[in-house]
Tab-separated table of C-alpha atoms in Angstrom:
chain	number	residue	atom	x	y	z
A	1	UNK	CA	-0.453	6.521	-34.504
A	2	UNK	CA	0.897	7.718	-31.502
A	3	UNK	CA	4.634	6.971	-30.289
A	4	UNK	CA	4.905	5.058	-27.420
A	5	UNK	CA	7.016	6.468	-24.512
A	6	UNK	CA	9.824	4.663	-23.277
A	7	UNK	CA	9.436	1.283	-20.966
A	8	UNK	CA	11.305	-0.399	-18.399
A	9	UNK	CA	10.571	-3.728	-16.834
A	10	UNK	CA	11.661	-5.668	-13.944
A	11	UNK	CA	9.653	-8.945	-13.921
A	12	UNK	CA	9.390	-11.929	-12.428
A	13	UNK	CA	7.236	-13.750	-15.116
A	14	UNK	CA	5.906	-13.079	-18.159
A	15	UNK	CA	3.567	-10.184	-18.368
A	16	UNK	CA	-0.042	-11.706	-19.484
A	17	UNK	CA	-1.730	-10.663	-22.588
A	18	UNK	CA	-4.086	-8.193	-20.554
A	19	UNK	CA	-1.307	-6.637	-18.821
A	20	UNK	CA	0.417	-5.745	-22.183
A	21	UNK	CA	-2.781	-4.356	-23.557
A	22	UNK	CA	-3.245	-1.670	-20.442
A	23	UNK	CA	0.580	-1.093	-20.557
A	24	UNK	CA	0.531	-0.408	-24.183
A	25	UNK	CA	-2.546	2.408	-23.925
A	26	UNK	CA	-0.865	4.032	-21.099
A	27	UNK	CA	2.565	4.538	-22.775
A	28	UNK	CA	0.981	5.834	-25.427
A	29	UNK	CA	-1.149	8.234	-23.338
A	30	UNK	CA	-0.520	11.995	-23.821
A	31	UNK	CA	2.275	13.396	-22.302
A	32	UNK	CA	3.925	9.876	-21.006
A	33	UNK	CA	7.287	10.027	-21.431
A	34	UNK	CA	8.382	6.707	-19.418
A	35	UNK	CA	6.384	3.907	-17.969
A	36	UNK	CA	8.618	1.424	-15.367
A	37	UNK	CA	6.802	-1.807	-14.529
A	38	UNK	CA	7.906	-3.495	-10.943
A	39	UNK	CA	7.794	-7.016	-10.732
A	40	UNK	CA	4.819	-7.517	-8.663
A	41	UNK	CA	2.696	-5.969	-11.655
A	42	UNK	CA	-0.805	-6.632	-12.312
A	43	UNK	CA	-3.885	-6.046	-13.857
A	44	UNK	CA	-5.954	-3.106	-12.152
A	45	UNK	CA	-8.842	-0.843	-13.510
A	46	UNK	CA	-7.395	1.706	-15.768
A	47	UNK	CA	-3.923	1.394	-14.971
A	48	UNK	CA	-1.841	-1.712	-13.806
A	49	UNK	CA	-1.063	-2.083	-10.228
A	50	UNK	CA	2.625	-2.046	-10.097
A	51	UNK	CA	3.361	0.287	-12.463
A	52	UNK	CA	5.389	4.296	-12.328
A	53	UNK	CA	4.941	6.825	-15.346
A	54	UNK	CA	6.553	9.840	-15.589
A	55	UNK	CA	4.539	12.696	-17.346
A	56	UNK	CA	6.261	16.348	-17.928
A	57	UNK	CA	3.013	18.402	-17.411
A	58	UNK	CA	0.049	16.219	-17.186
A	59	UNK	CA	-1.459	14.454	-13.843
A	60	UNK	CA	-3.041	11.025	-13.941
A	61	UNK	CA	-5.512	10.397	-11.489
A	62	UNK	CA	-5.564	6.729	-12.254
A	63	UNK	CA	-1.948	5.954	-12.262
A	64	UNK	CA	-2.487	7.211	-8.478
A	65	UNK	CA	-5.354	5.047	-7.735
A	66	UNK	CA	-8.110	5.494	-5.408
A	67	UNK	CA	-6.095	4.543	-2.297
A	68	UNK	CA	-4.015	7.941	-2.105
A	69	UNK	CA	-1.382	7.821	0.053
A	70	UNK	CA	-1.695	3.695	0.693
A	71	UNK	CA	1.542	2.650	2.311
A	72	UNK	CA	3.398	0.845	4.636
A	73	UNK	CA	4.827	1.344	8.140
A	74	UNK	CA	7.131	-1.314	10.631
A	75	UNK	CA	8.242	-0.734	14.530
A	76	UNK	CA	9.803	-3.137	16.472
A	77	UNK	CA	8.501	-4.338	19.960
A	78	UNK	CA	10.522	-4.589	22.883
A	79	UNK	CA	10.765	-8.557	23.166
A	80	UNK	CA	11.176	-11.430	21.191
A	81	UNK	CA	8.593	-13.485	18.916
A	82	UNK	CA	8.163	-15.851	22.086
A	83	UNK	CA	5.415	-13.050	23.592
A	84	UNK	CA	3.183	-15.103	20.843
A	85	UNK	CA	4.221	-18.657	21.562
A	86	UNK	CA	1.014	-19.712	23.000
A	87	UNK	CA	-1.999	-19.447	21.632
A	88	UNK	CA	-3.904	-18.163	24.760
A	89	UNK	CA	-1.647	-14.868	24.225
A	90	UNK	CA	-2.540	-14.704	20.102
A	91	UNK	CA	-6.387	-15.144	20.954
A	92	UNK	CA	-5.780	-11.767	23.595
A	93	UNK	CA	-4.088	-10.024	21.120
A	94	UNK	CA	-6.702	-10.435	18.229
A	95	UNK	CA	-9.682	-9.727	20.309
A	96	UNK	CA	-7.815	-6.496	21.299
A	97	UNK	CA	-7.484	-5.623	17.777
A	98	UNK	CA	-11.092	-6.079	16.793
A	99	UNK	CA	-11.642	-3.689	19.749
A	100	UNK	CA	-8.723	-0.966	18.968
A	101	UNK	CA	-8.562	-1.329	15.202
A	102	UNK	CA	-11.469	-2.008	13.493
A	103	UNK	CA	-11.717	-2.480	9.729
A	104	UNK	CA	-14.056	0.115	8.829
A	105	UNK	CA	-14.851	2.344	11.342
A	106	UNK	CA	-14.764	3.855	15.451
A	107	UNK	CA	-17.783	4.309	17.416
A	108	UNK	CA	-17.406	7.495	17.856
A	109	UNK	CA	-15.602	10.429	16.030
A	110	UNK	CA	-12.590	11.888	16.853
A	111	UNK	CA	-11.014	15.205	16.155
A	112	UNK	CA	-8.550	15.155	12.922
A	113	UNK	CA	-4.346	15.821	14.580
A	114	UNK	CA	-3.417	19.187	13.701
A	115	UNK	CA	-1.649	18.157	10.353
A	116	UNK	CA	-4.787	17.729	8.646
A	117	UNK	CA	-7.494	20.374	10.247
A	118	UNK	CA	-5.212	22.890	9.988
A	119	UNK	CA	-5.004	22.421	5.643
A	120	UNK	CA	-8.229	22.873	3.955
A	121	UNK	CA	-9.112	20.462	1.031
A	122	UNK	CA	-10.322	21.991	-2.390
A	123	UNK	CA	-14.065	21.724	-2.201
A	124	UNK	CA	-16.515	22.465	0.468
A	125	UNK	CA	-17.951	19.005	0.420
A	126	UNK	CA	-14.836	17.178	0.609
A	127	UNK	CA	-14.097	19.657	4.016
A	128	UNK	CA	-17.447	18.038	5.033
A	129	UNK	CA	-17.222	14.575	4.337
A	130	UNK	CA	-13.342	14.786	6.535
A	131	UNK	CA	-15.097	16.019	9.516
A	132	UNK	CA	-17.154	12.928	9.306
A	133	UNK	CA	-16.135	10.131	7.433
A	134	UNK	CA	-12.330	11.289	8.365
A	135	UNK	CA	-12.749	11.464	11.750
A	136	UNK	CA	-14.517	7.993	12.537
A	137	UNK	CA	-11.910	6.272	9.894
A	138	UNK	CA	-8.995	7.175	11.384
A	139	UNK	CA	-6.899	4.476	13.042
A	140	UNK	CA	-8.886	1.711	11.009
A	141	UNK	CA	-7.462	-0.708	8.667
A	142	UNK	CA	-9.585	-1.173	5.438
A	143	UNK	CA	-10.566	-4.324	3.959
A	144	UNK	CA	-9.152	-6.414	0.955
A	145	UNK	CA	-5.121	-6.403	1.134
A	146	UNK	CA	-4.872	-4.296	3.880
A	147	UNK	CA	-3.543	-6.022	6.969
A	148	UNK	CA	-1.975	-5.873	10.590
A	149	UNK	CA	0.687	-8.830	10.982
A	150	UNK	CA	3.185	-9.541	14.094
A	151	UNK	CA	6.067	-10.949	12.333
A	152	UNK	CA	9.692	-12.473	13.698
A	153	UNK	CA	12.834	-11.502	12.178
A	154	UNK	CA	15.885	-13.603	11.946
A	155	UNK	CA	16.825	-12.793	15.369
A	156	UNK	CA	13.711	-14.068	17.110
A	157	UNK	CA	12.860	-10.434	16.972
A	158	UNK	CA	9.134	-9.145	17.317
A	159	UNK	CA	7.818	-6.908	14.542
A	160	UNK	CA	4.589	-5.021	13.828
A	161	UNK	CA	3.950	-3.958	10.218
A	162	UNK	CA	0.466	-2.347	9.196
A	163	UNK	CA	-0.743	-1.923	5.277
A	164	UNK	CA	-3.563	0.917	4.878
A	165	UNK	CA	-4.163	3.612	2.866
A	166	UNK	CA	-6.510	6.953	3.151
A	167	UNK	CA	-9.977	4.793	3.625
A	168	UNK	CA	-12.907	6.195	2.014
A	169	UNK	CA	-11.069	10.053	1.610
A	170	UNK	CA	-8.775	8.573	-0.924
A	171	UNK	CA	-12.011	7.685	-2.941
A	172	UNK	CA	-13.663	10.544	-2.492
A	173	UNK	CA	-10.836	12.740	-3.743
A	174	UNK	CA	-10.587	10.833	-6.966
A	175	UNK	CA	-13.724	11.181	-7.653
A	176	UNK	CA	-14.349	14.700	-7.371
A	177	UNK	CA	-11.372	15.549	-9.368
A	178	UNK	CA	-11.758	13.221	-12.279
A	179	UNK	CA	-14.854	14.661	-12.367
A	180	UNK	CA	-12.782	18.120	-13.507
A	181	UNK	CA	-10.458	16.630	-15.376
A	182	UNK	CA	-9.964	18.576	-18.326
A	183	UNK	CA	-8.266	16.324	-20.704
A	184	UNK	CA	-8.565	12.581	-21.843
A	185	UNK	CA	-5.701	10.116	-23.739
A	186	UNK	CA	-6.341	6.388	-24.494
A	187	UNK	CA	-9.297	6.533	-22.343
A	188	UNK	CA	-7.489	8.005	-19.542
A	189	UNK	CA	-8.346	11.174	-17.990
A	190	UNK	CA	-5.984	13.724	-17.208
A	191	UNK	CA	-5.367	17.451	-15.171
A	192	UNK	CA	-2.846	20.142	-15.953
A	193	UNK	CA	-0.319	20.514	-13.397
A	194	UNK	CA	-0.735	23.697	-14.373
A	195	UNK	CA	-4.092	24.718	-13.970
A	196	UNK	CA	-6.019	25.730	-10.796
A	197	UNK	CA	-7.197	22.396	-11.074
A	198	UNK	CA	-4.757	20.402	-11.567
A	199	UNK	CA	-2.857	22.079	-8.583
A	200	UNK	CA	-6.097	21.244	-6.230
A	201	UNK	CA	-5.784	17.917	-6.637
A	202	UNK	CA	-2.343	17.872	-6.336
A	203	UNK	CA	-2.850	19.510	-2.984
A	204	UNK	CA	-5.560	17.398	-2.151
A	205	UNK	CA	-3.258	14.321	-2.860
A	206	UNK	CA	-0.801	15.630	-0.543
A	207	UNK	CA	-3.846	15.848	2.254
A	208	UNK	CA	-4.334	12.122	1.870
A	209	UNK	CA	-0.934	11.142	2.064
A	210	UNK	CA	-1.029	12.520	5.304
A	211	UNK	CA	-4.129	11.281	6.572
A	212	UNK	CA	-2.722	7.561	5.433
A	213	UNK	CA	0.157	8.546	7.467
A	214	UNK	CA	-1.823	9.281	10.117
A	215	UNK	CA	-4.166	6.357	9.832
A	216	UNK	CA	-1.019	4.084	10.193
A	217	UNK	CA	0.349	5.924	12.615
A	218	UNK	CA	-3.122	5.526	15.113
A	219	UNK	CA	-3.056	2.030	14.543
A	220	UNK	CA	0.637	1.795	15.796
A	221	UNK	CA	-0.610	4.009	18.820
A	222	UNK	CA	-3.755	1.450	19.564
A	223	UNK	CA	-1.195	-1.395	19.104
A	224	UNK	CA	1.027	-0.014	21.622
A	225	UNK	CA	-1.539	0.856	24.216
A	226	UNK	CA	-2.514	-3.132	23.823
A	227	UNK	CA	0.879	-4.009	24.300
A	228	UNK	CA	1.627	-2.222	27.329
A	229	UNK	CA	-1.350	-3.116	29.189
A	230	UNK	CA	-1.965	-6.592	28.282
A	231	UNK	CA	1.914	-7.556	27.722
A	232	UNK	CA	3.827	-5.918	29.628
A	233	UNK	CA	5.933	-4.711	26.616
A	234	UNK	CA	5.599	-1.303	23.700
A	235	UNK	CA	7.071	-0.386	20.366
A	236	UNK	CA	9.939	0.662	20.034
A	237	UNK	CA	9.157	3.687	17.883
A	238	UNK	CA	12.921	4.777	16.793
A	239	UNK	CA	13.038	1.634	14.769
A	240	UNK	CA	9.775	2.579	12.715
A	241	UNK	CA	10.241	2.641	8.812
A	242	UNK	CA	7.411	4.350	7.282
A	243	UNK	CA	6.612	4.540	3.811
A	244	UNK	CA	3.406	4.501	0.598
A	245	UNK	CA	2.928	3.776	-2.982
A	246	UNK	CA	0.084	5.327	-4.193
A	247	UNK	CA	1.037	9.081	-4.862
A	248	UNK	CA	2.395	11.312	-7.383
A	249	UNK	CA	4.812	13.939	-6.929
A	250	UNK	CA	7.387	15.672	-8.636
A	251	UNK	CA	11.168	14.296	-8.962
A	252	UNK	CA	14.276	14.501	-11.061
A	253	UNK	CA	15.069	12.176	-13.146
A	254	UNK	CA	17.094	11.929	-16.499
A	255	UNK	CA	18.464	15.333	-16.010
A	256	UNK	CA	14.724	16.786	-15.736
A	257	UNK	CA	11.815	17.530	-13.564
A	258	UNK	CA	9.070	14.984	-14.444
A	259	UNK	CA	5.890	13.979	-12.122
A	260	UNK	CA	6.033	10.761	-10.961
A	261	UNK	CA	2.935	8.499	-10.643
A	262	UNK	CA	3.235	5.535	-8.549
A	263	UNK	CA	0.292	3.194	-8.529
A	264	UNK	CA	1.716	0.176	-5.826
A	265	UNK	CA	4.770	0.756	-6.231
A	266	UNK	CA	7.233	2.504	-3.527
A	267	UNK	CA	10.232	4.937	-3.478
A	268	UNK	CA	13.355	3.269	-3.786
A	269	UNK	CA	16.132	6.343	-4.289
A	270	UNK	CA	19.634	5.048	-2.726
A	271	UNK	CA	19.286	4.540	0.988
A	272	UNK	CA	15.496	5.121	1.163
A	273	UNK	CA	14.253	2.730	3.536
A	274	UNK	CA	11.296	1.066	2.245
A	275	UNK	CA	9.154	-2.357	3.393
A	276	UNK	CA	7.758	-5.152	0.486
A	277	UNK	CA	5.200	-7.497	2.275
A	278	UNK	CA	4.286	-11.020	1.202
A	279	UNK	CA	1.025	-12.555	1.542
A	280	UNK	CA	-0.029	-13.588	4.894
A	281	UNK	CA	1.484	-16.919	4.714
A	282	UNK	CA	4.825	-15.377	3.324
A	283	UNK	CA	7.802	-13.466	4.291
A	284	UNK	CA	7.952	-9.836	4.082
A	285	UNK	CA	11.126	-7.904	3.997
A	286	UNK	CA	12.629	-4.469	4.816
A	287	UNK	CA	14.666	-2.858	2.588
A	288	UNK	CA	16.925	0.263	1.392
A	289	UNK	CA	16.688	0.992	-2.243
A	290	UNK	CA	19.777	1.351	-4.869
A	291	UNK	CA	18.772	4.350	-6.106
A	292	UNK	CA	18.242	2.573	-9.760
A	293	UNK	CA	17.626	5.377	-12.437
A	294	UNK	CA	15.767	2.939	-15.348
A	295	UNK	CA	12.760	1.925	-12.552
A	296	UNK	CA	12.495	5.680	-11.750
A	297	UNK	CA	14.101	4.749	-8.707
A	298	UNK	CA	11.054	2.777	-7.305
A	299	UNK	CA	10.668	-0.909	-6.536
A	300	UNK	CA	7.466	-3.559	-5.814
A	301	UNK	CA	5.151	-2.969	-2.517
A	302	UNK	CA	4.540	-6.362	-2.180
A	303	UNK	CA	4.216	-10.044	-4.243
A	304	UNK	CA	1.679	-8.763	-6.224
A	305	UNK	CA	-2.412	-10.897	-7.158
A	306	UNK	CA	-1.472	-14.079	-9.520
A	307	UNK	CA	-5.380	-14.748	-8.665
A	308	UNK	CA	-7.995	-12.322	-8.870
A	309	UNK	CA	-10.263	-12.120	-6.360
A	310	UNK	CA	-13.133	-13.729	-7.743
A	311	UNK	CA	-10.880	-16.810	-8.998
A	312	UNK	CA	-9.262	-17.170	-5.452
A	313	UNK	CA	-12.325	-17.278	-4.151
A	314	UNK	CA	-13.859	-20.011	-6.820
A	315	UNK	CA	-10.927	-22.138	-7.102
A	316	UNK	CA	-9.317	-21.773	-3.015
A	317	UNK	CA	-11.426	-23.698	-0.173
A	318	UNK	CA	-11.089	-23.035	3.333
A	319	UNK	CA	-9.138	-26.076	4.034
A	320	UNK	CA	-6.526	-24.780	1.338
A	321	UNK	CA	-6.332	-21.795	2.935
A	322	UNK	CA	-5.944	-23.742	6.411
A	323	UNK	CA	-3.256	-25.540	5.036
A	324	UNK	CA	-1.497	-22.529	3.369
A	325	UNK	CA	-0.691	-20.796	6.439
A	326	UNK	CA	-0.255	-23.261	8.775
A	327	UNK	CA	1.265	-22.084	11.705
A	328	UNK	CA	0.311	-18.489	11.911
A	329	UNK	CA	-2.118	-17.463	14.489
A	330	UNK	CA	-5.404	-15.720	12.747
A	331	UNK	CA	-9.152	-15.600	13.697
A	332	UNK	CA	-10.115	-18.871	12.256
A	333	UNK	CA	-13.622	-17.584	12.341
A	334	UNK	CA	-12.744	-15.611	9.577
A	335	UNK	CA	-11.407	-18.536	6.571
A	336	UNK	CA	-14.325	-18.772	4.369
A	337	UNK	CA	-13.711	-14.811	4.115
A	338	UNK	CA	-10.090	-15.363	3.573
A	339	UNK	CA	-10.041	-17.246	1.079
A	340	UNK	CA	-8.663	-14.718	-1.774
A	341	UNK	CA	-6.279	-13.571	0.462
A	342	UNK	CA	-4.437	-17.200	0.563
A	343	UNK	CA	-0.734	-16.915	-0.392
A	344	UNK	CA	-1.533	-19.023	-3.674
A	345	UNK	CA	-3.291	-15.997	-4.921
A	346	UNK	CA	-0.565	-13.587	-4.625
A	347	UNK	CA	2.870	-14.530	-6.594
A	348	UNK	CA	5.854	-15.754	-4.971
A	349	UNK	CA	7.975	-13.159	-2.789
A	350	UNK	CA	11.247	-14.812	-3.245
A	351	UNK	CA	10.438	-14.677	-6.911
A	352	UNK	CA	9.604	-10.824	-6.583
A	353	UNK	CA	12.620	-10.220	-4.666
A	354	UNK	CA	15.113	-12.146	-7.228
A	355	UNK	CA	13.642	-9.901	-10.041
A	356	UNK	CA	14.364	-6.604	-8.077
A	357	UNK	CA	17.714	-7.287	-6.920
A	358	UNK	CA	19.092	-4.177	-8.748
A	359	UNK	CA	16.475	-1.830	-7.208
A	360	UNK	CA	16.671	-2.540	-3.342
A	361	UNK	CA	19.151	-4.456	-0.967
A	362	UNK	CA	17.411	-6.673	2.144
A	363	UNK	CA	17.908	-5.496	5.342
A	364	UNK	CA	15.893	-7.904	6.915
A	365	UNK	CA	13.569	-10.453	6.366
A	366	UNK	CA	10.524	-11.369	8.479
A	367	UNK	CA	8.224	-14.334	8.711
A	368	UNK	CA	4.353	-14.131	9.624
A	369	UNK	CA	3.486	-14.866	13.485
A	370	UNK	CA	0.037	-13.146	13.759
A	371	UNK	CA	-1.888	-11.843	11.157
A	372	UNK	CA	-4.934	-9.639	11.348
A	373	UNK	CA	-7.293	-8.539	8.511
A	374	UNK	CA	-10.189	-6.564	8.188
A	375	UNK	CA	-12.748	-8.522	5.874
């Protein structure tokens, strides 16, 4: 029987049966030497959402996910959370975002910036599909948990803070590569970082991280233009903390290099800014991390599903939902849709943030004013 590598866990409840199961088959995975769980773990195909493993020579697609590159990013506006007092100025707002950033795709395509046509990908049909599917994606949000939220600080500050990842390039970059995968462990395919292969996709990898970037970074851009002609106001873009959780790159730790696989979970080495959302009807905070060497210096990126999807949606009416997030301006249009996206599905933030005390100190904390989401 294989050894299992090391664990760590930070949690804010007990981990359910399920969770143990897929935690137990990666750590016994060839070539994992460490596995740290955040607190905002759950249950995901292959490997848990929420979870970091350190391997010495073997890459993990699916401790990555699908979503390369999936992050966060924050800017402040130049006024106070009384732009969105009235609901006459929410309603504006929204409809410009349906215009400027739409959930899946824009109208019409638009050339890639610089820092991505100028670095080929490692297949001739993955160049192909980035001149087209990459160039009408970028600047759009993405369905699911991905969201675009105006939020207040304890100031009366106004916030933006956007969750995306690299759309439907992300996906298509797994799957190519798993496809040449040239090892399997516990039902988990894996690449040689050593290998011609295993370097492409880690140079692919590093192609979606920046096209997330990007992505984020367009939405900003559209959010600003909105703000300056229909507000009067902009972002304040020295104040933007920008940061993702679905990569895997090389670090020290322990006194050796090891690659580091983050699936939803972000960087948290001492003084890294980072940002840990709650669920639309929740607070979200920013952060610095500690710099904590037993969580592989990471922390959560977010509360984390207590409901799946499917039971959100079967056991969570509209009116809950209505009742949930009271208060926050959203297109009410949208409930039925919204359903498994109600706070009661996700876990408690305060609860996440109590459990990962040691891995990241709050610089601020934020409270939902507008929320927009692509369903």
């Amino acid at each position: 029987m294989t050894t299992p590598s090391s664990l760590f866990t930070c949690l804010a409840e007990p981990l359910l049966p399920e969770v143990v199961e897929s935690v137990d088959r990666l750590r016994r995975a060839d070539d994992v030497i460490y596995v740290a769980l955040m607190p905002d773990v759950h249950l995901a195909a292959e490997v848990c959402v929420g979870s970091v493993v350190a391997t010495r020579k073997r890459i993990y697609p699916a401790a990555v996910g699908s979503d390369i590159g999936c992050g966060m990013a924050a800017v402040a506006v130049q006024c106070d959370a009384t732009l969105l007092e009235n609901e006459r100025a929410a309603a504006s707002l929204l409809a410009n975002l349906y215009q400027q950033v739409p959930a899946n795709k824009h109208r019409s395509r638009q050339p890639l910036p610089a820092a991505l046509s100028e670095r080929e990908l490692s297949d001739r049909r993955l160049n192909k599909l980035a001149q087209r599917d990459g160039c009408i994606q970028l600047g759009t949000l993405g369905r699911g948990n991905h969201f675009l939220e105006f939020q207040a600080d304890e100031q009366g500050g106004l916030w933006v803070m956007v969750h995306s990842g690299s759309r439907s390039m992300g996906q298509a970059i797994t799957a190519h590569h798993l496809q040449q995968c040239d090892g399997a462990s516990q039902g988990l395919k894996s690449l040689s970082a050593e290998t011609s292969s295993g370097l492409a996709y880690l140079s692919d990898v590093e192609w979606a991280r920046t096209y997330a970037a990007e992505n984020r970074l367009a939405m900003l851009r559209a959010v600003d233009c909105i703000l300056q002609s229909s507000f009067s106001t902009a972002l304040d873009w020295e104040t933007l903390i920008h940061t993702d959780h679905d990569h895997v790159q090389l670090e020290s730790h322990f006194g050796q290099d090891v690659w580091v696989h983050r699936k939803g979970a972000q960087p948290a080495a001492l003084g890294q800014p980072g940002i840990i959302p709650g669920s639309m009807g929740a607070p979200s905070y920013h952060v610095v991390g500690r710099g904590c060497a037993e969580s592989l210096m990471s922390c959560s990126h977010g509360a984390g599903r207590r409901l799946s999807r499917f039971a959100a949606r079967r056991t969570i009416s509209s009116r809950e939902l209505e009742r949930q997030v009271r208060g926050l301006w959203y297109d009410h249009r949208r409930t039925e849709q919204l359903r498994d996206e109600a706070p009661s599905s996700y876990k408690d933030i305060e609860d996440i943030m109590r459990a990962q005390k040691n891995l990241v100190r709050i610089v601020r904390k934020l409270q939902p004013v507008l929320s927009y989401k692509g369903v």
